[in-house]
XYZ file of C-alpha atoms in Angstrom:
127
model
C 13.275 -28.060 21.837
C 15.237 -25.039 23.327
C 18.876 -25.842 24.425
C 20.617 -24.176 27.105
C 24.281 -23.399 28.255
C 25.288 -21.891 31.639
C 27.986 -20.074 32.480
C 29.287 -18.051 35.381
C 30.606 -20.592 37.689
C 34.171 -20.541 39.156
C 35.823 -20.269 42.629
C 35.408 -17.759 45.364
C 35.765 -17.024 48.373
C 32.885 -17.513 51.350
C 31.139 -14.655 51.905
C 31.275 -13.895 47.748
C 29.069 -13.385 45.138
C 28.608 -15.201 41.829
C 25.963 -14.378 38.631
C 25.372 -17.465 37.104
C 23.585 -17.383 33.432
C 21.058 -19.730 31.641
C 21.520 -19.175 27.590
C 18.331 -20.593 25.523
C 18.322 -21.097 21.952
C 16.854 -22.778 19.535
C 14.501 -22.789 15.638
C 11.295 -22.144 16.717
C 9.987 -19.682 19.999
C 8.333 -21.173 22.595
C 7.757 -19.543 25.861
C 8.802 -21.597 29.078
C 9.543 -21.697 32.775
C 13.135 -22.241 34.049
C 14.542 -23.705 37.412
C 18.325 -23.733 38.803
C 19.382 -26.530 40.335
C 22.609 -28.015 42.016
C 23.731 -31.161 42.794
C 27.367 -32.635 44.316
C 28.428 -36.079 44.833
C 26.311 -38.474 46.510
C 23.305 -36.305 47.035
C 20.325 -36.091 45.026
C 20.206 -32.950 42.466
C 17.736 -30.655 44.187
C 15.994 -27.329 43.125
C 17.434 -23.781 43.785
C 15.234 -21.464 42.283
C 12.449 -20.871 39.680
C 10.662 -18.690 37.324
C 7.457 -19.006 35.075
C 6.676 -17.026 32.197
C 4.655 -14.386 34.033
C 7.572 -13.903 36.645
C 6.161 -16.126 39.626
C 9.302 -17.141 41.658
C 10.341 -19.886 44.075
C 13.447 -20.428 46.017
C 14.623 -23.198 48.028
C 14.988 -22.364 51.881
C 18.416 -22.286 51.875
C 18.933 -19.536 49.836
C 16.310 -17.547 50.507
C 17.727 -13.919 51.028
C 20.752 -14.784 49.566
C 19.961 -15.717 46.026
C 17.949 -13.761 43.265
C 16.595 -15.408 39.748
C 15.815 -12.998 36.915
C 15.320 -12.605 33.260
C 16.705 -10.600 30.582
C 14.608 -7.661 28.348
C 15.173 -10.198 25.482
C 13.460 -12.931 27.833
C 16.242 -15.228 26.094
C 18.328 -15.230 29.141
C 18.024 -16.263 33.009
C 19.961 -14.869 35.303
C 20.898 -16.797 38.853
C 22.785 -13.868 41.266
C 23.965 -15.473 44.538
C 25.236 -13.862 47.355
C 27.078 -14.397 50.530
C 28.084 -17.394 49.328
C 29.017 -20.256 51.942
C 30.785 -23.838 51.289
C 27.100 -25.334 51.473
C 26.741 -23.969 47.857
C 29.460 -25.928 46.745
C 27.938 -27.520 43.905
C 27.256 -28.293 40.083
C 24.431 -25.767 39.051
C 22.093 -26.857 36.438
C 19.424 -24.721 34.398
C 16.247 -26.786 33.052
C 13.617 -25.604 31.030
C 9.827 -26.856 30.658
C 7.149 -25.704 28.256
C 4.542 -23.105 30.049
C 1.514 -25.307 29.336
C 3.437 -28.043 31.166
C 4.961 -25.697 34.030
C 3.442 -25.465 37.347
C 4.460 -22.872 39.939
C 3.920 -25.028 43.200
C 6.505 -27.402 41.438
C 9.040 -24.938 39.833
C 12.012 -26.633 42.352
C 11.064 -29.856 41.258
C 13.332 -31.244 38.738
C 10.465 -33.981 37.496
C 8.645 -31.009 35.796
C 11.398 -29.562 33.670
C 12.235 -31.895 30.117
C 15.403 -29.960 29.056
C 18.464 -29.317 30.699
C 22.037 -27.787 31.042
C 25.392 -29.092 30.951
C 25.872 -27.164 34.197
C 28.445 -25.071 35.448
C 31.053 -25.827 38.285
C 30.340 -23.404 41.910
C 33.396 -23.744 44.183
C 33.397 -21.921 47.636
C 36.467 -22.156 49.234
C 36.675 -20.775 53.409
């Protein structure tokens, strides 16, 4: 299976900007969809934003406008840019990955889809 890493998380201020990344690796290619979700204490982990192999996209209504998911040339790395951040984005951010045969667009923020995920990287907003 591919394994991913994500970095780009840290502290800033509200009103910043962050680019968070999603790393995948692994043996053998395999093409997939991949989804960024957060989650912080006491609330469930929910969906962010999404991407399929042919470069459908989904966001979650709160960041509409304010947050943009892309790929890489390579098609090895996703790419989470969010902007205007505000202490609602406070969060752990996860990247999850699910094999294109098993992906489905209408559920790209739904973590029961994906079978692979991040460690996650720490987003801090301070105001």
């Amino acid at each position: 299976q591919v394994q991913l890493v994500e970095t780009g998380g840290g502290s800033v201020q509200a009103g910043g900007s962050l680019r968070l990344s999603c790393a995948a690796s692994g043996s053998h290619y395999s093409a997939y969809c991949i989804g960024w979700f957060r989650q912080v204490p006491g609330k469930e982990r929910e969906g962010v934003a999404g991407v399929t192999i042919i470069g459908d996209k989904k966001y979650a209504d709160a960041v509409k406008g304010r947050f943009i998911i892309s790929q890489d040339d390579a098609k090895n790395t996703v790419h989470l840019q969010m902007n205007n951040l505000n202490s609602e984005d406070t969060a752990m951010y996860y990247c999850a990955a699910v094999r294109s045969v098993d992906c489905r667009p209408v559920w790209l923020l739904d973590r029961t889809m994906y079978t692979t995920w991040g460690q996650g990287t720490q987003v801090t907003v301070s105001s």
